[in-house]
Every structure is written in C-alpha cells, then in structure tokens.
Amino acid sequence: MTDLLERSIHLINNFVSQWTKKYLYYTSYIEETTSGHTFMTVFSLPTPSNPIPVATVKVYFYIPDLTDPSEKTMSFRFENDSLIHLVNRTIRISQMEKWIETILARKDRTCRIMFLGTEFEQTRIINKRMDEVLYEKQPEQEKENLIIQPELLEHDQELVNQFTITEEEKMREIKMLTELLYQCFRQIDKDDMGVISYEEGGQLFQLMGLHLGKHQLEDTLNRLDVSRTGILQFKDISSFGIETLHSIYCQNQALKELREKEEESRFEAQWMLSTDLRNIYKKIVEQCKIKDEDEIHSVPANIFQQILEEQQSFSEDEIKQIMEIIGSNPVEYQISDKVLEETIFENLVKGLLEAQRSKMEMFLLEHFTRQDRDNTGFIKINELMVALKSCDKIKLSKVQLYSLQSYIKRNDKDLVNYKQEARKIGAIIKKFFNVDLMEQRSRLPQNTKIDAYIPLKTPEQIQEQIKKVGS
C-alpha cells in the first residue's frame, strides 16, 4: 500500500472514530471511480456468543485527490443509499451510531424472517453478499428453439448487422446491460441482503418495464427459483433479467430505425408537394370568390366541400379528413391552404409508409386479421399474443413474448389497433434475430465482472437509463 492510500485511510479512520466506541470497523481501498477514489469502511459488532457478526454495515467514502486528502473534500454514503453526505453537512456525529444500529437491526430482522433464524443460514448469507454474487459463475441461459422463416425477410442478409462493431464495443454493451440489471436488483433489495422475495421479484420486473400478468409472473418466478426456497438471488434472475433488458435494446433499435424511415418518407412527401398543389388551391380560391357574393371572405362548409369534390383532385377520404378539421362553421378560404396542404402531406407520408411495408409486416397483418372476426381493426391483446405464440413461422422465447406484450400499445379496454402496431412488432421481432445482437445475447449470462461499488441510482434514474438502452 502506498503512502497516499495509507494517509487517506488514516483520515477516514480518524473521522469514523468519532462515530462510535461500540462497533469495530475496518477501512480498505476499493478503486478509482467517477466520484473519486473509493474506500469502504465496514462496521460490525462481534460478541463472544456470536464471533461471526450477524450482519455488517458498509460505508463508502470518496476522496477526489489522494495527493491532498482532507475532510473538506471527502464525501460518503451508506450502503444501498443514493444520498451522498458531505463531512461538514451531514447527520450529526452523535447520531451516527444510532444510524448504524438501525441498519443492522433491519438486516437482522430480514435475515431471521427469510431464513427462519437458523444459525447456518445466517452465516451463509453473510458470506455471500451482493458484491460477491456478481463474480460467481452464473447458470447457462435456457436454450429455446427460436425460429424466423426466410420467406419473412426481404433478402438473405437482412438480419446481418450492417455496422462493424468491435469486440471492445460488444463487451462494453454487455457490461452496461449487466450493470443496469445490478442497479435494478439493488434498488429492490432495500436491505442489501443479496436476495429478494417473490413479491419483490414482481417489483423488479416492473422497474425494468416488463409488465406481467398474475399467471405469467407466477410461472416466471417458479422457473427462476430452481432451489424452491421462495427467494431469488442475483444469479437466479441474471439470465432472465439480462434478456429482458436486451429485448428493450432490440425494441429501441427497431423504433429508432422506424423513426428514421418515417423521416425519410416525410422528406420525400415534402418534395412531392410540388406547384401542382398551389395551382389546385388557386382554382379553389377562385371558385370560393364566385360563391362569396357578399365578399365576406368565407363560404358555408357544405359549399366548400362541394368545390373540393368538383376539383377531382382529392379522394373521398381526404375530403372527409379536411371537413373534419374545418368543422361546420363557414370556411375562410383565403387561409384554408394550410389545412389542405397538411392533409395531403400526411396522406402522402401514410401512402409512402404503406408502400414500404415489409414481408414481415404483411404476414403479421394477415395473421392478426384472422382474429378480427368483425373486421373492426382491433383485437384483444390476449388474442394477439395467442396468434403470435401459435405462429409456426416465428418462434420467440418467453422473455421476448412477454417483452412484446409490454411494448404493444392498447386502449383502456385492452384492444390493440393491430394495423398500426404490426409495423412496430415486425421490426422488433427482426431485431430479436439480428445476428450481431444474438451473439451478444448468448454471452450475456456469462461471468461478466462489473463495479460492485458503483453509486446506487434512484428508480427514476434507472428508468431513464432503461429508456435510452440501444437508442
């Protein structure tokens, strides 16, 4: 250990010595992070009857510059607490011991409830803390027979990533997803026990944006709890959790590409709006002036509709749209060009997007339409999921199906406008089978080391980070 580290540890020990005369403590150096150099002080209370402490309390200290360590620049936080304390602006020193006792009491109570107070289980859980479980060998991911038939693709190489991603970039993305899952787990594991209950498992999935029904949740938790203890360790949920986050990565990638295609279509539609529309509009204004005998610069709505129909430049649907926007009030024809142009523009965009429908989208539309017996354009979310599960040309994993169900937009009656959603669903499914992403997925459950001492994020920060995954 260098002199600089020894000086810093000595500074921390001097500071915490004011906190308690009751608890033993030990300070060690962890590593350098964005908050500065990280140190960890562990408090415990061994007794003759319990020489192995039932639990410990960790406090992480951050010192920006080891060459000049001082209490003024030092900050710290208690384990599983996102609040950063400054030395000169924090809890009163006299309250520190009570703070430590509160955390220890909560851990002891949780430990006794979850493990029936057995001495063996209490000792075992202490030795397998959250920070250690990340480095254990995690179970292999369940292999599922995933299928996408070639006839649903535009060309043979469609699922091959067009961009060259280096090995370093792949590892960075894998680590990012693993760290994000770790953040989610620790946010739910309030007592920092390294385990969560079934109820907390449901909260964990909701935090990640995965909304499961009652039976889906029960099935998932039972599959993950292979030891049948009623609790889940990080390694138990790692494969399922990482694949869930990976599905969000696929979703965001797909939606990003769809937005880019829509932008291209809007640009093309803008270019297609040539001087022809201006000429049509001039003719409409001239006809309106003829009908406007009182020269009040407006005509009744029914007269304006009649003039549009006489031009034979608009479809029935376009005229209907225009009149819905205008309403039943008299039309100021001098400023009606904006409504006309916007309506035609949006219809051009819609037409261009429909012309770009992929084979996958067309197949899904046909497949979902079979469930729409009344031809309403809507089907129940459950019927749509049954259609996807029973499809022999596409076979998805349970996580992928659950994720899709969470992403699909539905109304308050659980009805899905499948004609609108088919485009998004098709794009996401293709991303599930992207060669490069599948290669990453196969490596996700492996033993990926991460920084176990990264500052804990708030639920809002976690959800914001999840929204950005892959986008």
Short mmCIF file of C-alpha atoms in Angstrom, two decimals:
data_model
loop_
_atom_site.label_atom_id
_atom_site.label_comp_id
_atom_site.label_asym_id
_atom_site.label_seq_id
_atom_site.Cartn_x
_atom_site.Cartn_y
_atom_site.Cartn_z
CA MET A 1 0.00 0.00 0.00
CA THR A 2 1.34 3.40 -0.97
CA ASP A 3 1.80 6.29 1.43
CA LEU A 4 -1.04 8.20 -0.28
CA LEU A 5 -3.51 5.39 0.36
CA GLU A 6 -2.34 4.99 3.95
CA ARG A 7 -2.81 8.72 4.54
CA SER A 8 -6.33 8.57 3.12
CA ILE A 9 -7.29 5.51 5.16
CA HIS A 10 -5.87 7.18 8.27
CA LEU A 11 -8.00 10.27 7.53
CA ILE A 12 -11.15 8.15 7.20
CA ASN A 13 -10.41 6.15 10.35
CA ASN A 14 -9.89 9.36 12.33
CA PHE A 15 -13.22 10.64 11.08
CA VAL A 16 -15.26 7.49 11.81
CA SER A 17 -13.60 7.05 15.22
CA GLN A 18 -15.85 9.94 16.33
CA TRP A 19 -18.95 7.99 15.31
CA THR A 20 -18.80 5.07 17.71
CA LYS A 21 -16.94 3.48 20.60
CA LYS A 22 -19.09 0.37 20.39
CA TYR A 23 -18.58 -1.01 16.87
CA LEU A 24 -15.43 -2.38 15.28
CA TYR A 25 -14.53 -1.04 11.86
CA TYR A 26 -12.04 -1.64 9.11
CA THR A 27 -11.27 0.60 6.11
CA SER A 28 -9.90 -0.63 2.79
CA TYR A 29 -9.27 0.89 -0.63
CA ILE A 30 -11.58 -0.22 -3.45
CA GLU A 31 -10.73 1.61 -6.67
CA GLU A 32 -10.98 4.85 -8.60
CA THR A 33 -14.45 5.88 -9.87
CA THR A 34 -16.05 8.99 -11.35
CA SER A 35 -16.70 10.24 -7.80
CA GLY A 36 -13.05 9.94 -6.87
CA HIS A 37 -11.05 7.25 -5.17
CA THR A 38 -13.38 4.85 -3.39
CA PHE A 39 -12.78 3.44 0.09
CA MET A 40 -15.03 1.15 2.10
CA THR A 41 -15.40 1.11 5.88
CA VAL A 42 -17.15 -1.96 7.31
CA PHE A 43 -18.75 -1.77 10.76
CA SER A 44 -19.60 -4.89 12.76
CA LEU A 45 -20.29 -6.00 16.31
CA PRO A 46 -18.87 -9.45 17.07
CA THR A 47 -19.64 -10.86 20.52
CA PRO A 48 -18.35 -13.90 22.47
CA SER A 49 -21.60 -15.72 21.69
CA ASN A 50 -21.58 -14.57 18.04
CA PRO A 51 -17.95 -14.18 16.95
CA ILE A 52 -19.16 -14.11 13.34
CA PRO A 53 -21.31 -10.96 13.05
CA VAL A 54 -24.91 -11.50 12.02
CA ALA A 55 -24.55 -8.60 9.59
CA THR A 56 -22.29 -5.70 8.72
CA VAL A 57 -22.80 -2.10 7.61
CA LYS A 58 -20.76 -0.67 4.77
CA VAL A 59 -19.99 2.99 4.26
CA TYR A 60 -18.35 4.12 1.01
CA PHE A 61 -16.02 7.11 1.15
CA TYR A 62 -14.94 9.17 -1.87
CA ILE A 63 -11.77 11.27 -1.95
CA PRO A 64 -11.23 13.23 -5.20
CA ASP A 65 -7.46 13.74 -4.89
CA LEU A 66 -5.22 11.36 -2.96
CA THR A 67 -2.31 13.81 -3.08
CA ASP A 68 -4.23 16.17 -0.81
CA PRO A 69 -6.79 14.19 1.23
CA SER A 70 -8.84 16.30 3.61
CA GLU A 71 -12.19 16.15 5.37
CA LYS A 72 -13.37 19.20 3.41
CA THR A 73 -13.26 17.38 0.08
CA MET A 74 -14.30 13.94 1.38
CA SER A 75 -17.84 12.61 0.88
CA PHE A 76 -19.52 9.34 1.80
CA ARG A 77 -22.73 7.32 1.56
CA PHE A 78 -24.21 4.41 3.45
CA GLU A 79 -24.72 1.15 1.56
CA ASN A 80 -27.85 0.95 -0.59
CA ASP A 81 -28.42 4.68 -0.11
CA SER A 82 -28.07 7.07 -3.05
CA LEU A 83 -27.69 10.15 -0.79
CA ILE A 84 -24.12 11.48 -0.78
CA HIS A 85 -23.10 13.11 2.54
CA LEU A 86 -20.52 15.86 2.92
CA VAL A 87 -18.45 15.79 6.08
CA ASN A 88 -19.40 19.31 7.13
CA ARG A 89 -23.05 18.97 6.09
CA THR A 90 -24.44 15.61 7.20
CA ILE A 91 -26.04 13.74 10.08
CA ARG A 92 -24.81 14.86 13.47
CA ILE A 93 -21.85 12.82 14.67
CA SER A 94 -23.77 11.84 17.81
CA GLN A 95 -26.44 10.18 15.64
CA MET A 96 -24.08 8.03 13.58
CA GLU A 97 -24.07 5.08 15.99
CA LYS A 98 -27.88 5.00 16.04
CA TRP A 99 -27.84 5.11 12.23
CA ILE A 100 -25.56 2.05 12.12
CA GLU A 101 -27.72 0.24 14.70
CA THR A 102 -30.88 0.89 12.65
CA ILE A 103 -29.35 -0.65 9.52
CA LEU A 104 -28.03 -3.67 11.43
CA ALA A 105 -31.38 -4.24 13.17
CA ARG A 106 -33.21 -4.15 9.82
CA LYS A 107 -30.77 -6.67 8.32
CA ASP A 108 -31.02 -8.98 11.33
CA ARG A 109 -34.83 -8.87 11.23
CA THR A 110 -34.91 -9.57 7.49
CA CYS A 111 -32.42 -12.40 7.86
CA ARG A 112 -34.49 -14.07 10.60
CA ILE A 113 -37.75 -13.73 8.70
CA MET A 114 -36.38 -15.07 5.42
CA PHE A 115 -34.23 -17.86 6.86
CA LEU A 116 -36.25 -18.79 9.97
CA GLY A 117 -33.41 -17.60 12.16
CA THR A 118 -31.19 -20.66 11.65
CA GLU A 119 -27.56 -20.08 12.56
CA PHE A 120 -26.35 -21.88 9.44
CA GLU A 121 -28.39 -19.78 7.04
CA GLN A 122 -27.45 -16.51 8.78
CA THR A 123 -23.78 -17.32 8.45
CA ARG A 124 -24.17 -18.41 4.86
CA ILE A 125 -25.90 -15.23 3.75
CA ILE A 126 -23.18 -13.09 5.32
CA ASN A 127 -20.53 -14.89 3.33
CA LYS A 128 -22.39 -14.44 0.03
CA ARG A 129 -23.02 -10.75 -0.10
CA MET A 130 -24.39 -8.95 -3.11
CA ASP A 131 -20.98 -7.67 -4.09
CA GLU A 132 -19.63 -11.23 -4.19
CA VAL A 133 -22.51 -12.89 -6.03
CA LEU A 134 -21.72 -10.87 -9.14
CA TYR A 135 -18.48 -12.75 -9.54
CA GLU A 136 -19.94 -16.22 -9.18
CA LYS A 137 -20.40 -18.46 -12.18
CA GLN A 138 -23.92 -17.77 -13.39
CA PRO A 139 -26.14 -20.54 -14.79
CA GLU A 140 -26.32 -21.11 -18.52
CA GLN A 141 -29.25 -19.49 -20.26
CA GLU A 142 -32.14 -21.77 -21.11
CA LYS A 143 -31.95 -22.75 -24.76
CA GLU A 144 -35.17 -22.17 -26.66
CA ASN A 145 -35.98 -23.10 -30.23
CA LEU A 146 -36.08 -19.62 -31.80
CA ILE A 147 -37.23 -19.51 -35.44
CA ILE A 148 -37.83 -16.96 -38.16
CA GLN A 149 -38.63 -18.32 -41.61
CA PRO A 150 -36.59 -16.88 -44.53
CA GLU A 151 -39.72 -16.02 -46.55
CA LEU A 152 -40.50 -13.29 -43.98
CA LEU A 153 -37.29 -11.46 -44.88
CA GLU A 154 -36.67 -9.02 -47.69
CA HIS A 155 -33.31 -10.58 -48.58
CA ASP A 156 -30.88 -13.19 -47.25
CA GLN A 157 -28.58 -10.72 -45.49
CA GLU A 158 -31.32 -8.63 -43.85
CA LEU A 159 -30.52 -9.80 -40.31
CA VAL A 160 -26.79 -9.29 -40.63
CA ASN A 161 -25.70 -6.14 -38.85
CA GLN A 162 -24.50 -3.63 -41.42
CA PHE A 163 -22.23 -1.87 -38.97
CA THR A 164 -18.92 -3.24 -37.79
CA ILE A 165 -18.90 -3.44 -34.00
CA THR A 166 -15.57 -4.11 -32.35
CA GLU A 167 -15.10 -6.71 -29.65
CA GLU A 168 -14.45 -3.91 -27.17
CA GLU A 169 -17.77 -2.22 -28.05
CA LYS A 170 -19.64 -5.51 -27.65
CA MET A 171 -18.13 -6.07 -24.22
CA ARG A 172 -18.96 -2.51 -23.26
CA GLU A 173 -22.62 -3.03 -24.17
CA ILE A 174 -22.75 -6.36 -22.32
CA LYS A 175 -21.23 -4.74 -19.24
CA MET A 176 -23.66 -1.83 -19.49
CA LEU A 177 -26.67 -4.17 -19.51
CA THR A 178 -25.26 -6.20 -16.62
CA GLU A 179 -24.61 -3.07 -14.55
CA LEU A 180 -28.12 -1.85 -15.30
CA LEU A 181 -29.64 -5.11 -14.09
CA TYR A 182 -27.44 -4.90 -10.98
CA GLN A 183 -28.78 -1.39 -10.33
CA CYS A 184 -32.37 -2.66 -10.69
CA PHE A 185 -31.73 -5.57 -8.32
CA ARG A 186 -30.10 -3.43 -5.64
CA GLN A 187 -32.90 -0.85 -5.88
CA ILE A 188 -35.40 -3.60 -4.96
CA ASP A 189 -33.08 -5.29 -2.44
CA LYS A 190 -33.59 -2.49 0.10
CA ASP A 191 -31.89 -4.37 2.93
CA ASP A 192 -28.82 -5.22 0.83
CA MET A 193 -29.23 -8.92 1.65
CA GLY A 194 -28.34 -10.17 -1.82
CA VAL A 195 -31.77 -11.83 -2.15
CA ILE A 196 -35.31 -10.72 -2.98
CA SER A 197 -38.73 -12.23 -2.31
CA TYR A 198 -41.28 -13.26 -4.94
CA GLU A 199 -43.21 -10.04 -4.34
CA GLU A 200 -40.03 -8.02 -4.83
CA GLY A 201 -39.36 -10.05 -7.99
CA GLY A 202 -42.58 -8.63 -9.45
CA GLN A 203 -41.43 -5.13 -8.47
CA LEU A 204 -38.08 -5.77 -10.14
CA PHE A 205 -39.71 -6.67 -13.47
CA GLN A 206 -41.98 -3.62 -13.30
CA LEU A 207 -38.96 -1.39 -12.67
CA MET A 208 -37.41 -2.79 -15.86
CA GLY A 209 -40.61 -2.07 -17.81
CA LEU A 210 -41.79 -5.70 -18.01
CA HIS A 211 -45.48 -5.89 -17.05
CA LEU A 212 -46.52 -9.48 -16.40
CA GLY A 213 -49.99 -10.83 -15.66
CA LYS A 214 -50.59 -12.79 -12.47
CA HIS A 215 -50.12 -16.22 -14.07
CA GLN A 216 -47.13 -15.07 -16.14
CA LEU A 217 -45.46 -13.72 -13.01
CA GLU A 218 -46.07 -16.92 -11.05
CA ASP A 219 -44.77 -19.06 -13.91
CA THR A 220 -41.66 -16.87 -14.29
CA LEU A 221 -40.81 -16.79 -10.59
CA ASN A 222 -41.28 -20.56 -10.24
CA ARG A 223 -38.96 -21.16 -13.20
CA LEU A 224 -36.30 -18.83 -11.78
CA ASP A 225 -36.43 -20.23 -8.24
CA VAL A 226 -34.77 -23.55 -9.10
CA SER A 227 -33.86 -24.23 -5.44
CA ARG A 228 -37.52 -23.75 -4.36
CA THR A 229 -36.61 -21.53 -1.41
CA GLY A 230 -39.14 -18.78 -2.10
CA ILE A 231 -36.36 -16.24 -2.59
CA LEU A 232 -34.22 -15.19 -5.57
CA GLN A 233 -30.54 -14.40 -5.69
CA PHE A 234 -28.99 -12.18 -8.34
CA LYS A 235 -27.60 -15.19 -10.19
CA ASP A 236 -31.10 -16.76 -10.30
CA ILE A 237 -32.59 -13.84 -12.22
CA SER A 238 -29.49 -12.80 -14.19
CA SER A 239 -30.27 -14.64 -17.45
CA PHE A 240 -33.95 -13.69 -17.47
CA GLY A 241 -33.26 -10.11 -16.38
CA ILE A 242 -30.47 -9.51 -18.87
CA GLU A 243 -32.55 -10.93 -21.72
CA THR A 244 -35.38 -8.60 -20.66
CA LEU A 245 -33.04 -5.61 -20.88
CA HIS A 246 -31.68 -7.00 -24.14
CA SER A 247 -35.24 -7.08 -25.53
CA ILE A 248 -35.53 -3.39 -24.60
CA TYR A 249 -32.28 -2.83 -26.50
CA CYS A 250 -33.87 -4.56 -29.53
CA GLN A 251 -37.06 -2.53 -29.19
CA ASN A 252 -35.23 0.79 -29.06
CA GLN A 253 -33.04 -0.17 -32.00
CA ALA A 254 -36.12 -1.13 -34.04
CA LEU A 255 -38.05 2.04 -33.15
CA LYS A 256 -35.01 4.14 -33.99
CA GLU A 257 -34.88 2.63 -37.49
CA LEU A 258 -38.64 3.12 -37.93
CA ARG A 259 -38.32 6.79 -36.97
CA GLU A 260 -35.52 7.22 -39.50
CA LYS A 261 -37.66 5.62 -42.25
CA GLU A 262 -40.58 7.87 -41.34
CA GLU A 263 -38.33 10.94 -41.52
CA GLU A 264 -37.20 9.83 -44.99
CA SER A 265 -40.84 9.42 -46.06
CA ARG A 266 -41.75 12.88 -44.75
CA PHE A 267 -38.83 14.38 -46.62
CA GLU A 268 -39.90 12.61 -49.82
CA ALA A 269 -43.51 13.69 -49.32
CA GLN A 270 -42.40 17.31 -48.89
CA TRP A 271 -40.52 17.06 -52.17
CA MET A 272 -43.58 15.56 -53.90
CA LEU A 273 -45.74 18.53 -52.85
CA SER A 274 -44.95 20.48 -55.99
CA THR A 275 -46.52 23.53 -57.64
CA ASP A 276 -49.47 21.34 -58.73
CA LEU A 277 -50.99 21.73 -55.28
CA ARG A 278 -50.54 25.50 -55.44
CA ASN A 279 -52.40 25.58 -58.78
CA ILE A 280 -55.21 23.45 -57.34
CA TYR A 281 -55.50 25.78 -54.39
CA LYS A 282 -55.70 28.84 -56.67
CA LYS A 283 -58.63 27.25 -58.51
CA ILE A 284 -60.39 26.52 -55.21
CA VAL A 285 -59.98 30.16 -54.07
CA GLU A 286 -61.33 31.44 -57.41
CA GLN A 287 -64.43 29.20 -57.10
CA CYS A 288 -64.92 30.33 -53.47
CA LYS A 289 -64.79 34.01 -54.55
CA ILE A 290 -67.51 33.35 -57.11
CA LYS A 291 -69.72 31.78 -54.42
CA ASP A 292 -68.84 34.59 -51.96
CA GLU A 293 -71.37 37.08 -53.32
CA ASP A 294 -71.32 39.23 -50.18
CA GLU A 295 -67.46 39.39 -50.26
CA ILE A 296 -67.10 38.32 -46.62
CA HIS A 297 -64.08 36.10 -47.49
CA SER A 298 -65.83 32.92 -46.34
CA VAL A 299 -68.25 30.34 -47.68
CA PRO A 300 -70.51 27.80 -45.91
CA ALA A 301 -68.84 24.48 -45.12
CA ASN A 302 -71.13 22.50 -47.43
CA ILE A 303 -70.30 24.85 -50.35
CA PHE A 304 -66.56 24.47 -49.66
CA GLN A 305 -66.94 20.66 -49.64
CA GLN A 306 -68.83 20.83 -52.96
CA ILE A 307 -65.98 22.89 -54.50
CA LEU A 308 -63.40 20.31 -53.30
CA GLU A 309 -65.41 17.50 -54.89
CA GLU A 310 -65.68 19.39 -58.19
CA GLN A 311 -61.87 19.73 -58.40
CA GLN A 312 -61.48 15.91 -58.53
CA SER A 313 -58.03 16.34 -57.01
CA PHE A 314 -58.86 14.85 -53.60
CA SER A 315 -60.00 11.38 -52.62
CA GLU A 316 -63.19 10.86 -50.60
CA ASP A 317 -61.11 10.09 -47.51
CA GLU A 318 -59.05 13.26 -47.94
CA ILE A 319 -62.18 15.39 -48.31
CA LYS A 320 -63.64 13.74 -45.23
CA GLN A 321 -60.45 14.46 -43.27
CA ILE A 322 -60.37 18.09 -44.44
CA MET A 323 -64.00 18.69 -43.46
CA GLU A 324 -63.50 17.06 -40.05
CA ILE A 325 -60.68 19.55 -39.37
CA ILE A 326 -62.64 22.54 -40.74
CA GLY A 327 -65.92 21.66 -39.00
CA SER A 328 -69.39 23.04 -39.76
CA ASN A 329 -68.55 26.74 -39.44
CA PRO A 330 -68.08 29.00 -42.51
CA VAL A 331 -64.70 28.46 -44.16
CA GLU A 332 -62.25 31.37 -44.53
CA TYR A 333 -60.99 30.18 -47.90
CA GLN A 334 -58.04 32.61 -48.00
CA ILE A 335 -56.34 30.72 -45.15
CA SER A 336 -57.60 27.19 -45.90
CA ASP A 337 -54.47 26.29 -47.86
CA LYS A 338 -52.68 25.16 -44.69
CA VAL A 339 -55.38 22.59 -43.90
CA LEU A 340 -55.36 21.32 -47.47
CA GLU A 341 -51.59 21.05 -47.63
CA GLU A 342 -51.21 19.35 -44.24
CA THR A 343 -53.92 16.81 -45.05
CA ILE A 344 -52.40 15.90 -48.40
CA PHE A 345 -48.92 15.84 -46.88
CA GLU A 346 -49.90 13.42 -44.09
CA ASN A 347 -51.70 11.19 -46.59
CA LEU A 348 -48.62 11.17 -48.81
CA VAL A 349 -46.48 10.10 -45.85
CA LYS A 350 -49.00 7.41 -44.95
CA GLY A 351 -49.06 6.17 -48.54
CA LEU A 352 -45.26 6.06 -48.75
CA LEU A 353 -45.04 4.11 -45.49
CA GLU A 354 -47.68 1.64 -46.65
CA ALA A 355 -45.77 1.16 -49.89
CA GLN A 356 -42.70 0.26 -47.81
CA ARG A 357 -44.46 -2.48 -45.85
CA SER A 358 -42.11 -5.38 -45.29
CA LYS A 359 -42.93 -9.04 -45.84
CA MET A 360 -42.94 -9.47 -42.08
CA GLU A 361 -45.49 -6.68 -41.58
CA MET A 362 -47.74 -8.04 -44.34
CA PHE A 363 -47.56 -11.51 -42.82
CA LEU A 364 -48.42 -10.24 -39.33
CA LEU A 365 -51.33 -8.18 -40.65
CA GLU A 366 -52.77 -11.24 -42.38
CA HIS A 367 -52.12 -13.37 -39.29
CA PHE A 368 -53.79 -10.90 -36.89
CA THR A 369 -56.73 -10.26 -39.23
CA ARG A 370 -57.89 -13.85 -38.68
CA GLN A 371 -58.56 -12.92 -35.06
CA ASP A 372 -60.56 -9.85 -36.12
CA ARG A 373 -63.80 -11.67 -36.97
CA ASP A 374 -65.91 -8.47 -37.01
CA ASN A 375 -63.36 -6.57 -39.14
CA THR A 376 -63.08 -3.69 -36.65
CA GLY A 377 -59.31 -3.23 -36.95
CA PHE A 378 -58.96 -4.07 -33.24
CA ILE A 379 -58.31 -7.30 -31.36
CA LYS A 380 -57.76 -8.09 -27.68
CA ILE A 381 -54.14 -8.06 -26.53
CA ASN A 382 -54.54 -11.67 -25.34
CA GLU A 383 -55.82 -12.74 -28.77
CA LEU A 384 -52.88 -11.03 -30.44
CA MET A 385 -50.40 -12.80 -28.14
CA VAL A 386 -52.10 -16.17 -28.77
CA ALA A 387 -51.75 -15.52 -32.50
CA LEU A 388 -48.03 -14.83 -32.06
CA LYS A 389 -47.48 -17.92 -29.88
CA SER A 390 -49.28 -20.19 -32.35
CA CYS A 391 -47.39 -18.86 -35.37
CA ASP A 392 -45.28 -21.65 -36.92
CA LYS A 393 -43.13 -19.26 -38.96
CA ILE A 394 -41.93 -17.29 -35.94
CA LYS A 395 -40.92 -18.85 -32.62
CA LEU A 396 -39.94 -16.48 -29.82
CA SER A 397 -38.65 -17.04 -26.29
CA LYS A 398 -40.91 -16.41 -23.31
CA VAL A 399 -38.96 -13.27 -22.45
CA GLN A 400 -39.39 -11.95 -25.98
CA LEU A 401 -43.13 -12.66 -25.93
CA TYR A 402 -43.53 -11.06 -22.50
CA SER A 403 -41.50 -8.05 -23.64
CA LEU A 404 -43.55 -7.61 -26.82
CA GLN A 405 -46.74 -7.72 -24.78
CA SER A 406 -45.38 -4.92 -22.57
CA TYR A 407 -44.46 -2.75 -25.59
CA ILE A 408 -47.67 -3.16 -27.61
CA LYS A 409 -49.95 -0.16 -27.34
CA ARG A 410 -53.53 -0.88 -26.33
CA ASN A 411 -56.55 1.18 -25.18
CA ASP A 412 -58.28 1.10 -21.79
CA LYS A 413 -60.29 -1.94 -22.95
CA ASP A 414 -57.09 -3.87 -23.78
CA LEU A 415 -57.83 -3.61 -27.51
CA VAL A 416 -54.93 -3.29 -29.95
CA ASN A 417 -55.05 -1.45 -33.27
CA TYR A 418 -53.07 -4.24 -34.93
CA LYS A 419 -52.92 -2.46 -38.31
CA GLN A 420 -50.85 0.26 -36.67
CA GLU A 421 -48.86 -1.99 -34.33
CA ALA A 422 -47.92 -4.65 -36.91
CA ARG A 423 -45.14 -2.43 -38.28
CA LYS A 424 -43.56 -1.96 -34.86
CA ILE A 425 -44.00 -5.62 -33.84
CA GLY A 426 -42.41 -6.83 -37.08
CA ALA A 427 -39.44 -4.50 -36.72
CA ILE A 428 -38.81 -5.59 -33.12
CA ILE A 429 -39.07 -9.30 -33.97
CA LYS A 430 -36.45 -8.86 -36.69
CA LYS A 431 -34.13 -7.22 -34.16
CA PHE A 432 -34.53 -10.25 -31.90
CA PHE A 433 -32.94 -12.30 -34.69
CA ASN A 434 -30.22 -9.84 -35.70
CA VAL A 435 -27.03 -11.91 -35.91
CA ASP A 436 -24.88 -9.45 -34.00
CA LEU A 437 -27.43 -8.94 -31.24
CA MET A 438 -27.97 -12.69 -30.88
CA GLU A 439 -24.24 -13.16 -30.47
CA GLN A 440 -24.29 -10.59 -27.68
CA ARG A 441 -27.27 -12.27 -26.07
CA SER A 442 -25.50 -15.63 -25.99
CA ARG A 443 -22.71 -14.01 -23.98
CA LEU A 444 -24.84 -12.01 -21.57
CA PRO A 445 -25.30 -14.62 -18.81
CA GLN A 446 -21.59 -15.36 -18.70
CA ASN A 447 -19.36 -14.24 -15.84
CA THR A 448 -19.13 -10.52 -16.60
CA LYS A 449 -17.36 -8.54 -13.89
CA ILE A 450 -18.77 -5.16 -13.02
CA ASP A 451 -18.04 -2.48 -10.48
CA ALA A 452 -19.87 -3.67 -7.39
CA TYR A 453 -19.38 -0.29 -5.72
CA ILE A 454 -21.00 1.98 -8.30
CA PRO A 455 -23.26 4.59 -6.61
CA LEU A 456 -26.85 3.42 -6.38
CA LYS A 457 -29.26 5.18 -8.74
CA THR A 458 -32.81 6.25 -7.94
CA PRO A 459 -35.77 4.43 -9.63
CA GLU A 460 -36.28 7.49 -11.84
CA GLN A 461 -32.63 7.47 -12.95
CA ILE A 462 -32.81 3.72 -13.65
CA GLN A 463 -35.96 4.02 -15.75
CA GLU A 464 -34.48 6.94 -17.66
CA GLN A 465 -31.37 4.85 -18.38
CA ILE A 466 -33.51 1.88 -19.49
CA LYS A 467 -35.36 4.12 -21.95
CA LYS A 468 -32.03 5.04 -23.56
CA VAL A 469 -30.76 1.45 -23.90
CA GLY A 470 -29.91 0.89 -27.56
CA SER A 471 -31.47 4.15 -28.73
#
